[in-house]
Amino acid sequence: MSQELSAPPSFLKPHKRIYELDGLRALAAINLVLFHFTHVYSVKFGYSTPLGFEWPYGAYGTEMFFILSGFVNSMSLLRRGKPVDFVAARMIRIMPVFFMMILANLWIMQYAPLNSQPVTTGQFAANMTLLPRVLGYECLDPVMWTLQIEMMFYFTLVTMFRFGALRRYFVGWGSLLVLSYFVCPTLDGVAAENQSTTWFAAATALRRLMLLDFVPLFAIGFLLYMIKTDVGKKWHNLVGIVLAAFVFHSIDHGKHNPAATALIVGLVAASAYGIVPLLRIRPLVFISTISYAIYLCHNNLGCVLIRRFDSIGYPPVVCFLLTIVFSVCVAVLVTNWIEGPITKLLRTGWERYRRKESSASVQPAVE
């Protein structure tokens, strides 16, 4: 299909914040915390006695987050119309607190149960690039692999914008979906016998850089935004969503239930139209405001706290609850005292720089 995208007035009109999308972001953050403090901790380290319950559905929070990201960041880039401002806004929000948490993790990971392997200089340097897995290293905090995917999505989105692939978006996204459908299963099929070869390492790095495992989810979010803003024929966009979901479930080795994907897509779509008032409740909106800090701060610090409380002799449920409360408090402090002020300062500086640049470019030449 060769659907054309030309930015219509609906992209440019002022619009109210969609609080339902904030609510979904909060649900994704809650899902992540429950997954890591119940299922992942129990499997990797184990409570002294069984916790009694688990929340093993972390993959669906990640799936929803990537679809949301495809929607929200497409909206941000297309409304700005200037990739440099889009990238600057994302880096200002993401990088300062991220770098602080990488440094904090050097200290946190000295404590049990995370102190079994020391952090190497190479691993630390790779993590500071925000792309450690592309460089062959593991993330200092395992949850940060999704931030690496998010960073590469920004690069993909801007590249598509620059080369006009968002104007002919079925061609742009369709090409990536075709690559996903054929490349991912092929590499997975030959991984066992080629794991140590140079060509396989290079192909895997390229696969990760091109986001081939996650392109379908970002494409779904983009197409939902096209429907929301009445770009293209609605049935074309709906077919595109179905095809993207088909590709995703063809390459994910059965890790996700198609019915859950359909539910998530429907929930994101309904939220985009503002018809899920339950997601506008204040607790969810509040959690959304601290969701990035929760994401960065909860896992490694939480594992250390759970182990410490557990060793004191607290019941597992008490360890779990105390760690959640502590993680939320840390996230509030980081958001209000670090992330907020730094973000405001950097945004002000960037806007001042852009104004000066703009005024300099329009000044008449001196005769």
Short mmCIF file of N, CA and C in Angstrom, two decimals, residues 89-105 108 127-128 130 141 144 147 289-298 330-344 346:
data_model
loop_
_atom_site.label_atom_id
_atom_site.label_comp_id
_atom_site.label_asym_id
_atom_site.label_seq_id
_atom_site.Cartn_x
_atom_site.Cartn_y
_atom_site.Cartn_z
N ALA A 89 14.06 17.11 23.24
CA ALA A 89 13.06 16.95 24.31
C ALA A 89 13.18 15.58 24.97
N ARG A 90 13.40 14.54 24.15
CA ARG A 90 13.52 13.20 24.71
C ARG A 90 14.81 13.04 25.50
N MET A 91 15.92 13.56 24.97
CA MET A 91 17.20 13.42 25.67
C MET A 91 17.20 14.20 26.98
N ILE A 92 16.60 15.39 26.97
CA ILE A 92 16.52 16.19 28.19
C ILE A 92 15.75 15.44 29.27
N ARG A 93 14.70 14.75 28.87
CA ARG A 93 13.90 14.00 29.84
C ARG A 93 14.62 12.74 30.32
N ILE A 94 15.31 12.06 29.45
CA ILE A 94 15.80 10.72 29.75
C ILE A 94 17.20 10.72 30.35
N MET A 95 18.12 11.44 29.77
CA MET A 95 19.53 11.18 30.03
C MET A 95 20.05 11.60 31.41
N PRO A 96 19.70 12.79 31.94
CA PRO A 96 20.31 13.16 33.23
C PRO A 96 20.05 12.16 34.35
N VAL A 97 18.79 11.78 34.55
CA VAL A 97 18.47 10.84 35.63
C VAL A 97 19.03 9.46 35.31
N PHE A 98 19.03 9.09 34.04
CA PHE A 98 19.59 7.80 33.65
C PHE A 98 21.06 7.71 34.05
N PHE A 99 21.85 8.72 33.73
CA PHE A 99 23.27 8.70 34.07
C PHE A 99 23.47 8.64 35.58
N MET A 100 22.62 9.36 36.32
CA MET A 100 22.72 9.33 37.78
C MET A 100 22.45 7.93 38.32
N MET A 101 21.46 7.25 37.72
CA MET A 101 21.12 5.91 38.21
C MET A 101 22.18 4.89 37.82
N ILE A 102 22.83 5.07 36.68
CA ILE A 102 23.94 4.18 36.33
C ILE A 102 25.04 4.29 37.39
N LEU A 103 25.37 5.52 37.78
CA LEU A 103 26.38 5.72 38.83
C LEU A 103 25.91 5.15 40.17
N ALA A 104 24.63 5.36 40.49
CA ALA A 104 24.09 4.83 41.73
C ALA A 104 24.14 3.31 41.76
N ASN A 105 23.94 2.69 40.61
CA ASN A 105 23.97 1.23 40.54
C ASN A 105 25.34 0.65 40.81
N ILE A 108 24.92 0.34 44.48
CA ILE A 108 23.87 -0.61 44.86
C ILE A 108 24.30 -2.04 44.61
N ASN A 127 27.16 0.75 29.16
CA ASN A 127 25.89 1.22 29.72
C ASN A 127 25.75 2.73 29.63
N MET A 128 26.85 3.44 29.70
CA MET A 128 26.80 4.89 29.61
C MET A 128 26.43 5.36 28.20
N LEU A 130 23.92 4.06 26.61
CA LEU A 130 22.51 3.71 26.54
C LEU A 130 22.23 2.56 25.59
N ASP A 141 21.30 -2.62 35.23
CA ASP A 141 19.98 -2.95 35.77
C ASP A 141 19.20 -3.64 34.65
N MET A 144 16.62 -2.01 32.26
CA MET A 144 16.98 -0.92 31.36
C MET A 144 17.09 -1.34 29.90
N LEU A 147 14.76 0.65 27.83
CA LEU A 147 15.16 2.02 27.53
C LEU A 147 16.06 2.04 26.29
N THR A 289 3.18 10.46 36.76
CA THR A 289 4.16 11.56 36.85
C THR A 289 5.50 11.08 37.41
N ILE A 290 5.49 9.98 38.18
CA ILE A 290 6.74 9.47 38.74
C ILE A 290 7.15 8.16 38.07
N SER A 291 6.50 7.80 36.96
CA SER A 291 6.71 6.48 36.36
C SER A 291 8.13 6.29 35.87
N TYR A 292 8.76 7.33 35.32
CA TYR A 292 10.13 7.17 34.83
C TYR A 292 11.09 6.90 35.98
N ALA A 293 10.92 7.64 37.07
CA ALA A 293 11.76 7.42 38.24
C ALA A 293 11.51 6.03 38.84
N ILE A 294 10.27 5.59 38.88
CA ILE A 294 9.97 4.24 39.36
C ILE A 294 10.69 3.22 38.50
N TYR A 295 10.60 3.41 37.20
CA TYR A 295 11.23 2.49 36.25
C TYR A 295 12.72 2.37 36.52
N LEU A 296 13.41 3.50 36.71
CA LEU A 296 14.85 3.48 36.87
C LEU A 296 15.29 3.03 38.26
N CYS A 297 14.48 3.32 39.28
CA CYS A 297 14.94 3.16 40.66
C CYS A 297 14.50 1.86 41.33
N HIS A 298 13.49 1.18 40.81
CA HIS A 298 12.86 0.16 41.64
C HIS A 298 13.60 -1.18 41.67
N VAL A 330 11.25 6.94 46.97
CA VAL A 330 12.47 7.33 46.25
C VAL A 330 12.11 7.95 44.91
N ALA A 331 11.12 7.35 44.21
CA ALA A 331 10.70 7.88 42.92
C ALA A 331 10.14 9.29 43.04
N VAL A 332 9.37 9.54 44.11
CA VAL A 332 8.82 10.88 44.34
C VAL A 332 9.95 11.88 44.57
N LEU A 333 10.92 11.51 45.40
CA LEU A 333 12.04 12.41 45.67
C LEU A 333 12.86 12.68 44.42
N VAL A 334 13.14 11.64 43.65
CA VAL A 334 13.92 11.81 42.41
C VAL A 334 13.18 12.69 41.42
N THR A 335 11.86 12.46 41.29
CA THR A 335 11.07 13.24 40.34
C THR A 335 11.02 14.71 40.74
N ASN A 336 10.76 14.97 42.02
CA ASN A 336 10.54 16.35 42.46
C ASN A 336 11.82 17.12 42.70
N TRP A 337 12.87 16.44 43.14
CA TRP A 337 14.08 17.15 43.55
C TRP A 337 15.23 17.03 42.56
N ILE A 338 15.15 16.09 41.64
CA ILE A 338 16.24 15.91 40.68
C ILE A 338 15.72 16.03 39.25
N GLU A 339 14.84 15.13 38.86
CA GLU A 339 14.37 15.11 37.47
C GLU A 339 13.66 16.40 37.09
N GLY A 340 12.71 16.84 37.91
CA GLY A 340 11.93 18.04 37.60
C GLY A 340 12.79 19.28 37.42
N PRO A 341 13.60 19.65 38.42
CA PRO A 341 14.43 20.86 38.28
C PRO A 341 15.42 20.78 37.11
N ILE A 342 16.07 19.62 36.94
CA ILE A 342 17.04 19.50 35.84
C ILE A 342 16.35 19.61 34.49
N THR A 343 15.20 18.94 34.36
CA THR A 343 14.46 18.99 33.10
C THR A 343 14.03 20.42 32.78
N LYS A 344 13.52 21.13 33.79
CA LYS A 344 13.09 22.51 33.59
C LYS A 344 14.25 23.39 33.16
N LEU A 346 17.14 22.49 31.70
CA LEU A 346 17.63 22.15 30.37
C LEU A 346 16.65 22.58 29.28
#
